[in-house]
PDB file of C-alpha atoms in Angstrom:
ATOM      1  CA  MET A   1     -17.288   3.348   0.101  1.00  0.00           C
ATOM      2  CA  ASP A   2     -15.681   0.163   1.539  1.00  0.00           C
ATOM      3  CA  HIS A   3     -13.278  -0.413  -1.010  1.00  0.00           C
ATOM      4  CA  LEU A   4     -12.385  -4.461  -0.062  1.00  0.00           C
ATOM      5  CA  LEU A   5     -16.351  -5.082  -1.472  1.00  0.00           C
ATOM      6  CA  HIS A   6     -14.315  -5.129  -4.847  1.00  0.00           C
ATOM      7  CA  LEU A   7     -11.733  -7.864  -4.907  1.00  0.00           C
ATOM      8  CA  ASP A   8     -13.319  -9.053  -8.008  1.00  0.00           C
ATOM      9  CA  ARG A   9     -12.310  -6.257 -10.130  1.00  0.00           C
ATOM     10  CA  THR A  10      -9.250  -4.690 -11.237  1.00  0.00           C
ATOM     11  CA  LEU A  11      -7.737  -0.958 -10.953  1.00  0.00           C
ATOM     12  CA  ASP A  12      -8.043  -0.749 -14.835  1.00  0.00           C
ATOM     13  CA  GLU A  13     -12.119  -0.885 -13.925  1.00  0.00           C
ATOM     14  CA  LEU A  14     -12.278   1.068 -10.597  1.00  0.00           C
ATOM     15  CA  ASP A  15      -9.567   3.723 -10.884  1.00  0.00           C
ATOM     16  CA  LEU A  16     -11.045   5.316 -13.982  1.00  0.00           C
ATOM     17  CA  PRO A  17      -9.815   6.227 -16.618  1.00  0.00           C
ATOM     18  CA  ARG A  18      -8.472   3.183 -17.530  1.00  0.00           C
ATOM     19  CA  TRP A  19      -4.423   3.375 -18.227  1.00  0.00           C
ATOM     20  CA  THR A  20      -3.955   2.570 -22.669  1.00  0.00           C
ATOM     21  CA  LEU A  21      -0.923  -0.028 -22.839  1.00  0.00           C
ATOM     22  CA  PRO A  22       2.575   1.372 -21.997  1.00  0.00           C
ATOM     23  CA  ALA A  23       4.846   2.236 -24.984  1.00  0.00           C
ATOM     24  CA  ALA A  24       7.082  -0.617 -26.273  1.00  0.00           C
ATOM     25  CA  ASP A  25      10.166   1.134 -24.873  1.00  0.00           C
ATOM     26  CA  ALA A  26       8.761   1.554 -21.552  1.00  0.00           C
ATOM     27  CA  THR A  27      10.679   0.625 -18.706  1.00  0.00           C
ATOM     28  CA  HIS A  28      10.262  -2.822 -16.525  1.00  0.00           C
ATOM     29  CA  LEU A  29       8.552  -0.807 -13.420  1.00  0.00           C
ATOM     30  CA  VAL A  30       5.935   1.271 -16.105  1.00  0.00           C
ATOM     31  CA  ARG A  31       5.100  -2.006 -17.070  1.00  0.00           C
ATOM     32  CA  GLU A  32       4.622  -3.543 -14.338  1.00  0.00           C
ATOM     33  CA  VAL A  33       2.583  -1.170 -12.951  1.00  0.00           C
ATOM     34  CA  HIS A  34       0.396  -1.209 -15.748  1.00  0.00           C
ATOM     35  CA  GLU A  35       0.226  -5.319 -15.880  1.00  0.00           C
ATOM     36  CA  LEU A  36      -1.114  -4.755 -12.388  1.00  0.00           C
ATOM     37  CA  ARG A  37      -3.542  -2.619 -13.034  1.00  0.00           C
ATOM     38  CA  ARG A  38      -5.108  -5.126 -14.738  1.00  0.00           C
ATOM     39  CA  VAL A  39      -5.030  -8.259 -11.604  1.00  0.00           C
ATOM     40  CA  ARG A  40      -8.244  -8.357  -9.547  1.00  0.00           C
ATOM     41  CA  LEU A  41      -7.677  -6.849  -6.378  1.00  0.00           C
ATOM     42  CA  GLY A  42      -8.016  -9.713  -4.595  1.00  0.00           C
ATOM     43  CA  LYS A  43      -4.935 -12.012  -6.285  1.00  0.00           C
ATOM     44  CA  LEU A  44      -2.921  -9.000  -5.208  1.00  0.00           C
ATOM     45  CA  GLY A  45       0.273  -9.985  -3.529  1.00  0.00           C
ATOM     46  CA  PRO A  46       2.685  -8.184  -1.004  1.00  0.00           C
ATOM     47  CA  ALA A  47       4.738  -7.435  -3.280  1.00  0.00           C
ATOM     48  CA  ASP A  48       2.080  -5.987  -6.297  1.00  0.00           C
ATOM     49  CA  LEU A  49       0.938  -3.845  -3.095  1.00  0.00           C
ATOM     50  CA  ARG A  50       4.425  -2.069  -2.768  1.00  0.00           C
ATOM     51  CA  VAL A  51       5.249  -1.733  -6.034  1.00  0.00           C
ATOM     52  CA  LEU A  52       1.873   0.141  -6.654  1.00  0.00           C
ATOM     53  CA  ILE A  53       2.318   2.421  -3.410  1.00  0.00           C
ATOM     54  CA  SER A  54       5.810   3.652  -3.973  1.00  0.00           C
ATOM     55  CA  GLN A  55       4.270   4.696  -7.624  1.00  0.00           C
ATOM     56  CA  GLU A  56       1.500   6.276  -5.792  1.00  0.00           C
ATOM     57  CA  VAL A  57      -0.775   4.238  -8.130  1.00  0.00           C
ATOM     58  CA  ALA A  58      -4.909   4.125  -6.993  1.00  0.00           C
ATOM     59  CA  LEU A  59      -4.397   4.546  -3.312  1.00  0.00           C
ATOM     60  CA  PRO A  60      -7.862   4.450  -2.052  1.00  0.00           C
ATOM     61  CA  TYR A  61      -7.903   0.821  -3.698  1.00  0.00           C
ATOM     62  CA  VAL A  62      -4.304  -0.360  -2.804  1.00  0.00           C
ATOM     63  CA  LEU A  63      -4.024   1.300   1.044  1.00  0.00           C
ATOM     64  CA  PRO A  64      -6.950  -0.570   2.438  1.00  0.00           C
ATOM     65  CA  LEU A  65      -5.982  -3.830   0.644  1.00  0.00           C
ATOM     66  CA  THR A  66      -2.616  -3.185   2.246  1.00  0.00           C
ATOM     67  CA  VAL A  67      -3.925  -2.578   6.076  1.00  0.00           C
ATOM     68  CA  ARG A  68      -5.921  -5.652   5.758  1.00  0.00           C
ATOM     69  CA  LEU A  69      -2.492  -7.616   5.037  1.00  0.00           C
ATOM     70  CA  LEU A  70      -0.736  -5.560   7.586  1.00  0.00           C
ATOM     71  CA  LEU A  71      -3.382  -6.083  10.988  1.00  0.00           C
ATOM     72  CA  GLU A  72      -2.136  -9.866  10.534  1.00  0.00           C
ATOM     73  CA  GLN A  73       1.329 -10.015   9.227  1.00  0.00           C
ATOM     74  CA  PRO A  74       2.606  -6.222  10.378  1.00  0.00           C
ATOM     75  CA  LEU A  75       6.131  -6.913   9.382  1.00  0.00           C
ATOM     76  CA  VAL A  76       5.252  -8.685   6.198  1.00  0.00           C
ATOM     77  CA  GLU A  77       8.037  -8.912   3.496  1.00  0.00           C
ATOM     78  CA  ALA A  78       6.776  -7.842   0.504  1.00  0.00           C
ATOM     79  CA  SER A  79       9.837  -8.121  -1.800  1.00  0.00           C
ATOM     80  CA  PHE A  80      13.199  -7.498   0.093  1.00  0.00           C
ATOM     81  CA  TYR A  81      13.322  -7.184   3.632  1.00  0.00           C
ATOM     82  CA  GLU A  82      10.678  -8.033   7.042  1.00  0.00           C
ATOM     83  CA  GLY A  83       9.232  -4.335   7.229  1.00  0.00           C
ATOM     84  CA  ASP A  84       9.154  -3.314   3.881  1.00  0.00           C
ATOM     85  CA  LEU A  85       5.360  -2.957   2.411  1.00  0.00           C
ATOM     86  CA  LEU A  86       4.672  -1.720   6.278  1.00  0.00           C
ATOM     87  CA  LEU A  87       7.518   1.511   5.233  1.00  0.00           C
ATOM     88  CA  ALA A  88       5.922   1.303   2.243  1.00  0.00           C
ATOM     89  CA  ALA A  89       2.300   2.239   3.496  1.00  0.00           C
ATOM     90  CA  VAL A  90       3.650   4.605   6.041  1.00  0.00           C
ATOM     91  CA  SER A  91       5.322   6.721   3.273  1.00  0.00           C
ATOM     92  CA  ALA A  92       2.380   7.190   1.255  1.00  0.00           C
ATOM     93  CA  PRO A  93       1.280  10.612   0.766  1.00  0.00           C
ATOM     94  CA  ALA A  94      -0.527  12.232   4.113  1.00  0.00           C
ATOM     95  CA  SER A  95      -3.275  13.303   1.614  1.00  0.00           C
ATOM     96  CA  ALA A  96      -3.993   9.486   0.980  1.00  0.00           C
ATOM     97  CA  TRP A  97      -4.218   8.866   4.602  1.00  0.00           C
ATOM     98  CA  ALA A  98      -6.230  11.521   5.187  1.00  0.00           C
ATOM     99  CA  MET A  99      -9.235  10.359   3.129  1.00  0.00           C
ATOM    100  CA  LEU A 100      -8.993   7.039   4.925  1.00  0.00           C
ATOM    101  CA  PRO A 101      -9.274   8.105   8.722  1.00  0.00           C
ATOM    102  CA  GLY A 102     -10.350   4.757  10.268  1.00  0.00           C
ATOM    103  CA  LEU A 103      -7.586   3.194   8.220  1.00  0.00           C
ATOM    104  CA  ASN A 104      -5.082   5.337   9.021  1.00  0.00           C
ATOM    105  CA  ALA A 105      -6.352   4.615  12.861  1.00  0.00           C
ATOM    106  CA  ARG A 106      -5.891   0.924  12.387  1.00  0.00           C
ATOM    107  CA  LEU A 107      -2.396   1.139  10.785  1.00  0.00           C
ATOM    108  CA  ARG A 108      -1.230   3.576  13.973  1.00  0.00           C
ATOM    109  CA  ALA A 109      -2.643   0.835  16.449  1.00  0.00           C
ATOM    110  CA  VAL A 110      -0.314  -1.873  14.436  1.00  0.00           C
ATOM    111  CA  ILE A 111       2.036   0.066  14.752  1.00  0.00           C
ATOM    112  CA  THR A 112       2.632   0.542  17.948  1.00  0.00           C
ATOM    113  CA  ALA A 113       1.623  -2.894  19.103  1.00  0.00           C
ATOM    114  CA  LEU A 114       5.047  -3.346  17.255  1.00  0.00           C
ATOM    115  CA  SER A 115       7.856  -4.754  19.933  1.00  0.00           C
ATOM    116  CA  GLU A 116      11.373  -2.243  20.008  1.00  0.00           C
ATOM    117  CA  THR A 117      13.303  -5.045  18.968  1.00  0.00           C
ATOM    118  CA  ALA A 118      10.704  -5.624  15.506  1.00  0.00           C
ATOM    119  CA  VAL A 119      10.916  -2.022  14.858  1.00  0.00           C
ATOM    120  CA  ALA A 120      14.726  -1.456  15.799  1.00  0.00           C
ATOM    121  CA  ASP A 121      15.564  -4.788  13.061  1.00  0.00           C
ATOM    122  CA  LEU A 122      13.860  -2.751  10.598  1.00  0.00           C
ATOM    123  CA  PRO A 123      16.597  -1.126   8.065  1.00  0.00           C
ATOM    124  CA  ARG A 124      18.261   2.317   8.791  1.00  0.00           C
ATOM    125  CA  GLY A 125      15.589   5.211   9.333  1.00  0.00           C
ATOM    126  CA  GLY A 126      12.270   2.479   9.452  1.00  0.00           C
ATOM    127  CA  ALA A 127      11.922   3.286  13.323  1.00  0.00           C
ATOM    128  CA  GLN A 128      11.910   6.930  12.499  1.00  0.00           C
ATOM    129  CA  GLU A 129       9.151   6.735   9.515  1.00  0.00           C
ATOM    130  CA  LEU A 130       6.883   4.485  11.749  1.00  0.00           C
ATOM    131  CA  ALA A 131       7.231   7.563  14.356  1.00  0.00           C
ATOM    132  CA  ARG A 132       6.473   9.973  11.988  1.00  0.00           C
ATOM    133  CA  PHE A 133       3.413   8.254  10.585  1.00  0.00           C
ATOM    134  CA  VAL A 134       2.106   7.986  14.311  1.00  0.00           C
ATOM    135  CA  ALA A 135       2.935  11.094  14.629  1.00  0.00           C
ATOM    136  CA  ARG A 136       1.084  12.638  11.179  1.00  0.00           C
ATOM    137  CA  SER A 137      -1.903  10.356  12.160  1.00  0.00           C
ATOM    138  CA  GLU A 138      -2.145  11.138  15.695  1.00  0.00           C
ATOM    139  CA  SER A 139      -2.460  15.041  14.583  1.00  0.00           C
ATOM    140  CA  LEU A 140      -5.326  13.980  12.016  1.00  0.00           C
ATOM    141  CA  ARG A 141      -7.271  12.740  15.107  1.00  0.00           C
TER     142      ARG A 141
END
């Protein structure tokens, strides 16, 4: 199934069951994630995708959108620094990536095409996270 065909729909529509409204005393992050589930996929930006990935929400829908963006801008700054969306993506559980082998391969290609300088400019541990993802991805082939 090509999850990118659903850009006009929301995660609440696609990733059933729909979530109920957050509790009145919910944290800002919980309220934000609930709100993002009601945004059309085509309207989700890099920061939104980073939040959803970090919270492991609807990854079969969120990761394809993320890879599509990273193909164009591998080091896009979502919220904090250049490459933060990429690092969030490679930190997604291996089980999520195993369900998306084609996207996994495309992201691996993006990562291996990055210059050494770009990788070195990532925050501490970033280069190792990318290397771990590439190694893990290659074992899935």
